Structure formats: C-alpha cells, structure tokens
Coordinates of C-alpha atoms and ligand atoms in Angstrom, one line a residue:
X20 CA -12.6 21.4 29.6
X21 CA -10.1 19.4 28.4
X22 CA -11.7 16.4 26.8
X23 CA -10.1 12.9 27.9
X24 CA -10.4 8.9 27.7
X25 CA -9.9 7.3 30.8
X26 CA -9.1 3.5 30.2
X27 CA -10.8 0.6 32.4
X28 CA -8.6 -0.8 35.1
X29 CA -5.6 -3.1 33.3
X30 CA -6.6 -2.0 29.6
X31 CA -2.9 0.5 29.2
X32 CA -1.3 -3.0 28.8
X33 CA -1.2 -2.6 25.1
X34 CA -0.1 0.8 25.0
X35 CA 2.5 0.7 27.7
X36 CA 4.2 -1.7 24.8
X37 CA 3.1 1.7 22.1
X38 CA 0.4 -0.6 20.4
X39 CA -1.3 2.8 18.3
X40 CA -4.6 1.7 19.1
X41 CA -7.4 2.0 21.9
X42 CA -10.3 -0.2 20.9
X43 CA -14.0 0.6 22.4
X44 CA -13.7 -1.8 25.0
X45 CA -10.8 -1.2 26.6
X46 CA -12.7 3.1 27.2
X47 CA -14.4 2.9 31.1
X48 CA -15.3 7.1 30.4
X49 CA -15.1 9.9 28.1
X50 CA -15.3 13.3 29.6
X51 CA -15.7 16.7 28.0
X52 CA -18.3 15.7 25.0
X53 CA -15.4 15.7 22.0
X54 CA -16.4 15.1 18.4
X55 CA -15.1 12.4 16.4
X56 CA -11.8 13.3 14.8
X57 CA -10.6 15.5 17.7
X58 CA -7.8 15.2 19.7
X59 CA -8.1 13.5 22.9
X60 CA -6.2 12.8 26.1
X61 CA -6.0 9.3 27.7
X62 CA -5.5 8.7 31.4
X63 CA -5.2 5.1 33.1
X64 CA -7.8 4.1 35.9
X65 CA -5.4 5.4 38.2
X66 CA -5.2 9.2 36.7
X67 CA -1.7 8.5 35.1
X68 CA -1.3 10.3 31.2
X69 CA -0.3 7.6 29.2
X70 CA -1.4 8.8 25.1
X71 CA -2.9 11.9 23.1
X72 CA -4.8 11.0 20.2
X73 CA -7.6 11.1 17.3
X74 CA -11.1 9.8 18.9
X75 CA -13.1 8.2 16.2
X76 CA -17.0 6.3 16.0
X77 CA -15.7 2.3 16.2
X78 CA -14.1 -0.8 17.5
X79 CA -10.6 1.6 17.4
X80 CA -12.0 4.3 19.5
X81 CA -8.7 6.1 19.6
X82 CA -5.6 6.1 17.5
X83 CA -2.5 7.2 19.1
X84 CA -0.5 10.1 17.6
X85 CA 2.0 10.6 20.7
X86 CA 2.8 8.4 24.0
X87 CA 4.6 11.5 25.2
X88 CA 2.3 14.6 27.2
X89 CA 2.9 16.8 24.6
X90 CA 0.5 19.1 22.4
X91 CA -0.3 18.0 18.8
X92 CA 0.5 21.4 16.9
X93 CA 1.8 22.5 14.0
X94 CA 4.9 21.6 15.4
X95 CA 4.6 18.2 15.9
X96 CA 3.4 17.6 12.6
X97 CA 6.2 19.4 11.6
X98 CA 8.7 17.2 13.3
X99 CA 7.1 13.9 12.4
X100 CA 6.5 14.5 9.0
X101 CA 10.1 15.4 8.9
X102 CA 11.0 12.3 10.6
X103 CA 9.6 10.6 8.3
X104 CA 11.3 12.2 5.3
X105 CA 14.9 12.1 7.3
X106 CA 14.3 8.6 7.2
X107 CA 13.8 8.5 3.1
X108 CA 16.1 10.3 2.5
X109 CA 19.3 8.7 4.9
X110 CA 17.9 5.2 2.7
X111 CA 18.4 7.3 0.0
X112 CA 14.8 6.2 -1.7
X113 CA 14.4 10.1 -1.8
X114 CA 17.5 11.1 -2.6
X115 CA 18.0 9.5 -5.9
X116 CA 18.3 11.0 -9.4
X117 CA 16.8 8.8 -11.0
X118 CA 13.3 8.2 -8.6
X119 CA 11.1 11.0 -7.7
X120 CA 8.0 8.5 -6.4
X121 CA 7.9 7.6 -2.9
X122 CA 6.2 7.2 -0.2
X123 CA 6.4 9.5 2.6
X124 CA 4.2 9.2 5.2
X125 CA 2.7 4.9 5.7
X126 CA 0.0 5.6 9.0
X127 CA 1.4 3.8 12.2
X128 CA 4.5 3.0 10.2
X129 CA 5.6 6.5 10.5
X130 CA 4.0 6.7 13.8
X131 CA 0.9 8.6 12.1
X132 CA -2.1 6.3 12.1
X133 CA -4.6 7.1 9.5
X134 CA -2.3 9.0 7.5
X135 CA -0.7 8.2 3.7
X136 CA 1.6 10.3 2.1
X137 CA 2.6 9.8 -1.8
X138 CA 5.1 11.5 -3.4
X139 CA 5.0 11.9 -7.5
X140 CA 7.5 14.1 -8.9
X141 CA 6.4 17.6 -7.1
X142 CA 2.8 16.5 -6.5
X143 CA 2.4 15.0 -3.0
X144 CA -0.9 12.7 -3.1
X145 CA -2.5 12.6 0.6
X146 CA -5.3 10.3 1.8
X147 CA -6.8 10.4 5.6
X148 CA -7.7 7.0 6.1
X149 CA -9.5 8.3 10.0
X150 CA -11.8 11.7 10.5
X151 CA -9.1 12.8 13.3
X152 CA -6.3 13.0 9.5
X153 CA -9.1 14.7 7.6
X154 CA -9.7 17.3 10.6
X155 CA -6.3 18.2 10.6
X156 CA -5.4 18.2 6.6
X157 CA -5.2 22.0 6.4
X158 CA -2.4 21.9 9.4
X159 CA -0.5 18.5 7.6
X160 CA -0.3 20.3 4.3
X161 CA 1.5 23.6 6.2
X162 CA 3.7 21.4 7.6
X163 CA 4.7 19.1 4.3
X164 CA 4.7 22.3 2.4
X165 CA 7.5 23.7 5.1
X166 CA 9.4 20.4 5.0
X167 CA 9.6 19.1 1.4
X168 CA 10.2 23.0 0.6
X169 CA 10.6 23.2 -2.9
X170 CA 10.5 20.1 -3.8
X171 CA 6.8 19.8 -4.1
X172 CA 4.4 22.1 -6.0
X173 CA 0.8 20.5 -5.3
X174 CA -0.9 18.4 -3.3
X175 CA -4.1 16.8 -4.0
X176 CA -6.4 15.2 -1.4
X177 CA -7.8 11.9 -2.3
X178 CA -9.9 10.7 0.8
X179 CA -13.2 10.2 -0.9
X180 CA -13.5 6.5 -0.6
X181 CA -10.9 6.0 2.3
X182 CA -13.2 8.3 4.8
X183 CA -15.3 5.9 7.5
X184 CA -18.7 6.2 5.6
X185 CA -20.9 6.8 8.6
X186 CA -18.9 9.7 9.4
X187 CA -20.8 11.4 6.9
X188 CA -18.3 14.0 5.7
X189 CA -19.1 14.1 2.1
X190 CA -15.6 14.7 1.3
X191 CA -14.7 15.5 -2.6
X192 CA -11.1 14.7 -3.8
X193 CA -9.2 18.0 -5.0
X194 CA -5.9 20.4 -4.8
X195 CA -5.3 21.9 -1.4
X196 CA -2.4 23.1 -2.9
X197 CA -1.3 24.1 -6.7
X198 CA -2.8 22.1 -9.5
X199 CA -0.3 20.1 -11.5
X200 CA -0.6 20.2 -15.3
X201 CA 1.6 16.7 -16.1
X202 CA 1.5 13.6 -14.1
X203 CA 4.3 11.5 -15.0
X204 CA 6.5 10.3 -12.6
X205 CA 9.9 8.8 -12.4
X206 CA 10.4 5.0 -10.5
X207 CA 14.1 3.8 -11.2
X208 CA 14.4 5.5 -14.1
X209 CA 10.9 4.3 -15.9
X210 CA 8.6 6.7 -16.2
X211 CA 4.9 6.3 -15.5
X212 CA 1.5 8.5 -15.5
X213 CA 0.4 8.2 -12.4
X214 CA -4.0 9.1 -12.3
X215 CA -4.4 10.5 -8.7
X216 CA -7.0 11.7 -10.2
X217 CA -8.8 8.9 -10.9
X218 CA -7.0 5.7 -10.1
X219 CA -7.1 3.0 -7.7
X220 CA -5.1 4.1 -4.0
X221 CA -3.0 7.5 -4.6
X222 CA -2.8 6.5 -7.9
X223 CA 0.2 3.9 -7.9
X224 CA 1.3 0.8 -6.4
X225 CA 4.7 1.7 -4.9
X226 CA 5.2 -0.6 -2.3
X227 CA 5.9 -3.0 -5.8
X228 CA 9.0 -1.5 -6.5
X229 CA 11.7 -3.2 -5.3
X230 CA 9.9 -6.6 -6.2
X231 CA 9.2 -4.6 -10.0
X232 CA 13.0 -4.2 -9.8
X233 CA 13.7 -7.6 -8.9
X234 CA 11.6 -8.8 -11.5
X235 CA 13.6 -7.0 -14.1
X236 CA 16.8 -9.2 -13.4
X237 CA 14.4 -12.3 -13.8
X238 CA 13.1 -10.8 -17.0
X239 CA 15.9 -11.5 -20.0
X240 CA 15.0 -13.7 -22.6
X241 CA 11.6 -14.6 -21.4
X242 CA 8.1 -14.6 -22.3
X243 CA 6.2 -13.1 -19.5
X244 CA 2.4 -12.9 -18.2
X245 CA 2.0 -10.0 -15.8
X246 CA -1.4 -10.8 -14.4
X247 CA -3.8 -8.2 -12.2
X248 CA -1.0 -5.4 -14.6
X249 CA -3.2 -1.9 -13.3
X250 CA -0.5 0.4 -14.8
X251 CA 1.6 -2.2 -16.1
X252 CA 4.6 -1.7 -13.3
X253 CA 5.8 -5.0 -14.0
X254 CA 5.8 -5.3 -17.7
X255 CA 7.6 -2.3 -17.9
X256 CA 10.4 -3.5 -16.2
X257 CA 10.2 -6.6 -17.7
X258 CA 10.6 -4.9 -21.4
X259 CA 13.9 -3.1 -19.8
X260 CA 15.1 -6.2 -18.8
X261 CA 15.3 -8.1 -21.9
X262 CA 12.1 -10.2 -21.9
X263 CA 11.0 -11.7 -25.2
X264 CA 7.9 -11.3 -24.9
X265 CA 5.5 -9.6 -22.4
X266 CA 1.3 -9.7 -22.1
X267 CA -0.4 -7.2 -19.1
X268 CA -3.9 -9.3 -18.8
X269 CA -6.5 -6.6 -16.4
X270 CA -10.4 -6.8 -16.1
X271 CA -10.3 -3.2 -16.1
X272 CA -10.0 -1.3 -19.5
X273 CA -8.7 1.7 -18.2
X274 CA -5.9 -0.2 -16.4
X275 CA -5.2 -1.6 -20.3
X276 CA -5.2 1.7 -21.4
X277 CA -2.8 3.0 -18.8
X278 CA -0.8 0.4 -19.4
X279 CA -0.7 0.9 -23.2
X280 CA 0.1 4.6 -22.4
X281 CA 2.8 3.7 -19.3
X282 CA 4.9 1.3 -22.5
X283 CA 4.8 4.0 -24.9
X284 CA 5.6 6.6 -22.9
X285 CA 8.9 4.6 -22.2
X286 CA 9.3 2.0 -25.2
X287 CA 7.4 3.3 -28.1
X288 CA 6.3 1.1 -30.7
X289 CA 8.0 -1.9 -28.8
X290 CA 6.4 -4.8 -30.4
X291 CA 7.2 -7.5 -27.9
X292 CA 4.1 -6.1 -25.3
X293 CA 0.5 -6.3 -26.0
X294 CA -2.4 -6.1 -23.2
X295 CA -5.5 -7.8 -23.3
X296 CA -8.7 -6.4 -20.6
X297 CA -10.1 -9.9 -19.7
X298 CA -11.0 -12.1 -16.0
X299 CA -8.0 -13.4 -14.6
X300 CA -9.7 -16.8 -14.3
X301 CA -10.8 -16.9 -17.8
X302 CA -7.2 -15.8 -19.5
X303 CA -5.5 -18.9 -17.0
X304 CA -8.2 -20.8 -18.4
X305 CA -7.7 -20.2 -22.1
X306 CA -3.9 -19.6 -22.2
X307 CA -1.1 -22.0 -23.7
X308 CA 1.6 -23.2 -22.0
X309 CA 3.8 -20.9 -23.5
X310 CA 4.7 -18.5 -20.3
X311 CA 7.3 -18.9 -18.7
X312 CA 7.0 -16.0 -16.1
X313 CA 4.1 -14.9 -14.8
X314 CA 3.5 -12.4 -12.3
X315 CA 0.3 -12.7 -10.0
X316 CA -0.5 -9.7 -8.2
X317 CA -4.1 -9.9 -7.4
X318 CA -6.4 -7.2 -5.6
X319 CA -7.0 -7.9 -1.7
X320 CA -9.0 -11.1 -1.8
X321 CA -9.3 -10.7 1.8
X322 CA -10.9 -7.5 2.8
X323 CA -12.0 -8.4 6.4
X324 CA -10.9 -11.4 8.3
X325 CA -14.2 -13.0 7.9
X326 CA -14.2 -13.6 4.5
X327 CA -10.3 -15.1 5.2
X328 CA -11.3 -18.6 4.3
X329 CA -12.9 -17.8 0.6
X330 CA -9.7 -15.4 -0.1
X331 CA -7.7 -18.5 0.8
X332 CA -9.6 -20.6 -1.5
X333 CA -9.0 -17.5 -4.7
X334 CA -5.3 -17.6 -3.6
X335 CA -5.3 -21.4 -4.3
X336 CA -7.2 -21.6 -7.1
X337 CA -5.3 -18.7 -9.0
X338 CA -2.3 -20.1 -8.1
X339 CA -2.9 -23.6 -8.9
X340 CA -3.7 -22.5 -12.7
X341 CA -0.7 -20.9 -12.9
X342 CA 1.9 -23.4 -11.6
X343 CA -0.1 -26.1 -14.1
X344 CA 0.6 -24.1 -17.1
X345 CA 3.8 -22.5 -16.8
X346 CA 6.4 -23.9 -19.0
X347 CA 9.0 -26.5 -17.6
X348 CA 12.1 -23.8 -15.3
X349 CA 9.5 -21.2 -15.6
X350 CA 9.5 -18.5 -12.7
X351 CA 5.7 -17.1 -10.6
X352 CA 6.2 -13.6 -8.7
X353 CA 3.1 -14.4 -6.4
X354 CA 1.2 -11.9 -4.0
X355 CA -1.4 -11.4 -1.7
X356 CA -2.0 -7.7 -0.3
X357 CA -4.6 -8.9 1.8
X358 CA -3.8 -7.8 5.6
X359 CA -6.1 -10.4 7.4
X360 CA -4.1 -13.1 5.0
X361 CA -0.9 -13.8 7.3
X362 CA 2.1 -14.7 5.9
X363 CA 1.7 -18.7 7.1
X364 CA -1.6 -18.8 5.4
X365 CA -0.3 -17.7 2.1
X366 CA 2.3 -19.7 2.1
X367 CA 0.1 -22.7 2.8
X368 CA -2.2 -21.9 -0.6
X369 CA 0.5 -21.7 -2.6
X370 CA 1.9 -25.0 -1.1
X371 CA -1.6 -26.7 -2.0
X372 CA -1.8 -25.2 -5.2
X373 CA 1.7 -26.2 -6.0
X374 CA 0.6 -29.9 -4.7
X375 CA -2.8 -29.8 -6.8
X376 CA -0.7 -29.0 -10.0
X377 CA 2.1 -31.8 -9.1
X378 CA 4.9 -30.0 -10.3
X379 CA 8.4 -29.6 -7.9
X380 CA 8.2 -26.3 -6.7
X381 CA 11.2 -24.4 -5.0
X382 CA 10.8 -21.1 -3.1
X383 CA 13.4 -18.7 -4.4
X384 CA 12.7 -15.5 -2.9
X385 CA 10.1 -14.3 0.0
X386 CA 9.1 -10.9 -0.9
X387 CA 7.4 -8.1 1.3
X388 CA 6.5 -4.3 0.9
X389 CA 9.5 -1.6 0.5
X390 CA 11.4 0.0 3.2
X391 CA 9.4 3.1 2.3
X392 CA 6.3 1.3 3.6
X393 CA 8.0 0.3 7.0
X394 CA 6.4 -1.8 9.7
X395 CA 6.1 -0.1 13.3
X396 CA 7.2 -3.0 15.1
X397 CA 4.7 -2.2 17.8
X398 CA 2.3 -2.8 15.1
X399 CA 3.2 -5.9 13.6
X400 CA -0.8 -5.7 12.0
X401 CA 1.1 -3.0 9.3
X402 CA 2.8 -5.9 7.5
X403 CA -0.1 -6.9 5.0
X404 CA 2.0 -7.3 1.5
X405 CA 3.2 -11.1 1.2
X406 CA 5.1 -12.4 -1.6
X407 CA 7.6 -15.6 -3.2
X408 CA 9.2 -16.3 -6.2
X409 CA 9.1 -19.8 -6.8
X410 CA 10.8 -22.3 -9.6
X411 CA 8.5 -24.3 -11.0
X412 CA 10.5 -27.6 -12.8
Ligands
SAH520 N1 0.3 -5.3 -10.2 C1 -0.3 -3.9 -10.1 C2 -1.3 -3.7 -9.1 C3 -2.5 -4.7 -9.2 S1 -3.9 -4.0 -8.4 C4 0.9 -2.9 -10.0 O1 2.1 -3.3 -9.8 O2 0.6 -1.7 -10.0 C5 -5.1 -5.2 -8.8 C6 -5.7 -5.2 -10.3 O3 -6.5 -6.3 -10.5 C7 -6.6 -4.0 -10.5 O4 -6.1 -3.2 -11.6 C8 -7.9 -4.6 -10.9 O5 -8.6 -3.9 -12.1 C9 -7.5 -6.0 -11.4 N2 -8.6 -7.0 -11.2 C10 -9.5 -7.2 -10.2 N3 -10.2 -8.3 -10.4 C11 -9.7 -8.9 -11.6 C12 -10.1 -10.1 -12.3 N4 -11.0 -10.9 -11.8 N5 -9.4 -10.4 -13.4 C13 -8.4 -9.5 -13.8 N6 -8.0 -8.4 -13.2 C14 -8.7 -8.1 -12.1

C-alpha cells in the first residue's frame, strides 16, 4: 500500500508556491503506517498529487524532495546531485585550479532538504540533517560517487550530532567510502587542514570565503584581530594580504591549535600572527586600542527564535566593545550566523552598538553566504548568514 499524506482542506497553499515543507498541522491523514524517514506521497483534500517526500517525527512533518509525480530512485538522486554540481561548476567555484573546497549539495538550496554536501580535495564530507537523508545515505553516496567520478576518493559521514535526537538512531560518524590519509585542502590558493573528523560542522566554514577573500584586500598594512578564528580562515588571508600584524583570539584550544597549524602550513615561521585561547568578552575587555581591523564572526547566538531577544543583546554588546576600541579609520567584518536573527535585526544591534560607543559609523559593505550556499527563493528561511563592513572614524 502505497503510504500517503493527505493535507487538510486549503493547507497546499504553501506548496503550490514549492515552499519544501509540510508542517504537522497542515496533515488531515496518513495512510499506509510509514516509518519516519520514508518516502511519502502527498495528496490535497481533493485527491490531487501535489509532492513526494521524507516523513519525519515533528512540527515539519514532511520535507519535499520533488513537486513533480515522479519516483525518488537512484536516478533522481542522480540527476539532482548533478544539478547541483552543473551549477558549481558553470560558476566556476568547482572548476578552479586553485580551489578544491566547496560545497556541493546546501539542503533546500539545492532542492534537497536535510541534505549537506562538502567537498575537500577528494574527500566529500556528508551530513543528513533529517532521518529520511540518513535512510537514503547508502543510495546518495552511489550516486555522488557516479557523478564527481574521479574526482573524489572518500566520503565520510558526519551526522552524529545533526540527527533529530529522539529519532534514536545512534548513528557513529565514519567512511562510507575510502579513508583518506591527508586532510588538507585548498581555498583560493591557501591551504588548510580541514578535521571532519573532529571539527565543528563538516569540518570548515566555507560559506566565509568570499568574505575571507574580501577581507584580504582590506588587510595591507594593518594590525588585525580575527575574533571567534576556529581554523583561523581569516587571519590567513589577512597574512597574504599584507597585514602588519594579525591575533586569532578562540575559547577553544583546539581551534588555537588548528589555527597555529593552518599558518604554518602556509606561512611558516611568520612572526606577524600569534593566537591566544581566551572568552571573547574578556580579550575585548582587556585589549588596547591598537586594532585597527577586527573581524567578529561569532557562533549562532540565536539557536531558536525564542531565545532571539538575548542573542540580540550578545550581538550588541560584542559589537559595542569593538566599535569603542578600534583605532580612529579602523575597519569591523561583523556577522551573525544565527537563522532566527533576520537581517533588519542585525542591522539594528550593530546600529545601537555603534550609537552606545558614539563613534561615526559608515556601512561599507553588506555581506551574505557564497553562491555555493544558494538561497531557494521558495525558501527565503535558507538565508541565515548576515554580515557588514563598517568604517569606524
Ligand atoms: N570565523 C571562523 C568560524 C567561527 S565559528 C571561520 O571563518 O572559520 C565560532 C567559533 O567561536 C568557534 O570556534 C568557537 O570555539 C568560538 N567561541 C564560542 N564561544 C566563544 C567565546 N565566548 N569566546 C571566544 N570564542 C568563542
């Protein structure tokens, strides 16, 4: 029996304008007993097909994998995985001799909720963010094997901590495919270890690379603070672009130590970085007025729209520290990765911390996440990362 949704009387609304989501309370009936994770079809009140998708345990009771009444096969995950890497390639973010980290597949972006797709060098990194993903990993890693061809060698499965927790699946992390013996990887010609092992996400923050890039051209002849460093993206950059001087601050002691390892591996014995592992708050606290660029790129303050107003308050607060101390024409790359922080609201913390510091503040550049990370514009909820560059006089 086939096992199907059928939607209370009015709820396709969303859908019939692709929104990739069917939330519990929009469902009238579910026939044919599925278990979470499989693949179901949805019928209006009126019998009419209208989506095929992943049933889950939740407020989104289904996400959409197809509006069309097709079967979701090996070939389809074929052709949209494909799709996806068409698309990387005609930007030419995966076509370039001097990058080999991407990323390939971005859930509803590529029209694959639940799904994330990494590239590092010939290791693809892939995280099921919904049980339907992790169901069908065996299936997705046929089909990227067929499609990236010989261009990847491994792929590790890193869903431990992204898995819905009362699902229960008691998932371990390892290599569905090859085991890679290096790990460095190659972002605009920088190279980086990259811990999918045991880092935060796949491993790397890619969707910071154009703004790592743009950074670089800020960089030349200054003396930089790259705050919340993980890897050390930024200062990296920053030391190819000429800055005097540049400080990665972390609370975590392995992201100092990956740091230190990410600046040898590229400038050895450069003597213009060192890292410290302290609290944000404490460093802004304690620091000189000697910066005069400083990177803020903070973990999501907001993880849930209800705790929205503290995050605001953190965004403030940080940002307000900074814009006091930073040296007259001094530059802040400021960000918020928080999706229930919306653009407006950001904006607005960093216009009240700029008015609590009393300094004249000027917005240079508004910054947002890589084309490699693209927005389904049916899904506007997949913008989340939020930045500006502002002049501080
Ligand atoms: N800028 C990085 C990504 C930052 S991720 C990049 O380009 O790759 C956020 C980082 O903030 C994490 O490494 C985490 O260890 C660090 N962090 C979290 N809370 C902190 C705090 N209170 N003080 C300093 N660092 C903190």
């Amino acid at each position: 029996m086939e096992k199907t949704v059928i939607l209370k009387r009015g709820k396709e609304e969303s859908l019939l304008r692709q929104h990739p989501w069917i939330f519990s309370g929009a469902i009238l009936r579910i026939n044919g007993n599925p278990e979470e994770g499989d693949i179901v079809t949805v019928y209006t009140n009126d019998k009419k097909f209208i989506a095929r998708g992943h049933i889950q345990v939740g407020s989104i009771a289904v996400r959409v994998l197809t509006f069309k009444d097709e079967p979701i096969d090996y070939g389809f995950w074929k052709k949209r995985i494909a799709t996806a890497y068409d698309m990387r390639r005609s930007i030419g973010i995966a076509s370039r001799d001097d990058n080999d980290t991407f990323r390939l597949v971005h859930g509803e972006g590529d029209n694959l909720p639940g799904l994330v797709i990494d590239i590092y060098d010939d290791t693809a990194v892939m995280q099921a963010h919904s049980v339907g993903m992790h169901m069908s990993r065996e299936i997705i890693a046929d089909a990227l094997k067929e499609v990236l061809g010989d261009r990847i060698k491994n792929i590790y499965y890193k869903s431990e901590t992204t898995l819905p927790y009362k699902a229960d699946l008691n998932q371990e992390n390892g290599y569905i495919m090859g085991k890679s013996a290096s790990n460095v990887a190659t972002e605009y010609g920088l190279k980086f270890h990259i811990d999918w092992l045991r880092g935060q996400k796949t491993g790397f923050f890619i969707d910071q690379r154009e703004n790592r890039a743009l950074l670089e051209k800020f960089s030349k002849g200054r003396k930089l603070l790259n705050m919340f460093c993980y890897t050390g993206g930024f200062s990296i950059y920053a030391l190819r672009g000429g800055a005097e001087l540049v400080h990665s601050v972390d609370s975590s002691a392995k992201a100092i130590d990956l740091t230190n390892a990410n600046v040898e591996l590229n400038f050895p014995d450069d003597k213009r970085h060192a890292a410290y592992a302290e609290d944000a708050f404490d460093y802004l606290d304690k620091m000189g007025d000697n910066y005069d660029l400083i990177i803020l790129d903070p973990p999501a303050f907001a993880k849930h729209r209800d705790s929205l107003r503290n995050a605001l308050i953190g965004y403030r607060r940080l940002n307000a520290k900074a814009i006091e101390k930073i040296k007259p024409g001094g530059i802040i790359f400021t960000f918020s990765c928080s999706q229930a922080v919306s653009k407006e609201n950001f904006r607005t913390a960093v216009f009240t911390a700029a008015a609590m510091a009393k300094r004249n503040v000027r917005i240079l550049h508004q910054l947002t996440q890589p084309a490699d990370h693209p927005v389904n514009i049916y899904h506007p909820e997949g913008e989340y990362l939020k930045g500006l560059v502002i002049y501080v006089e």
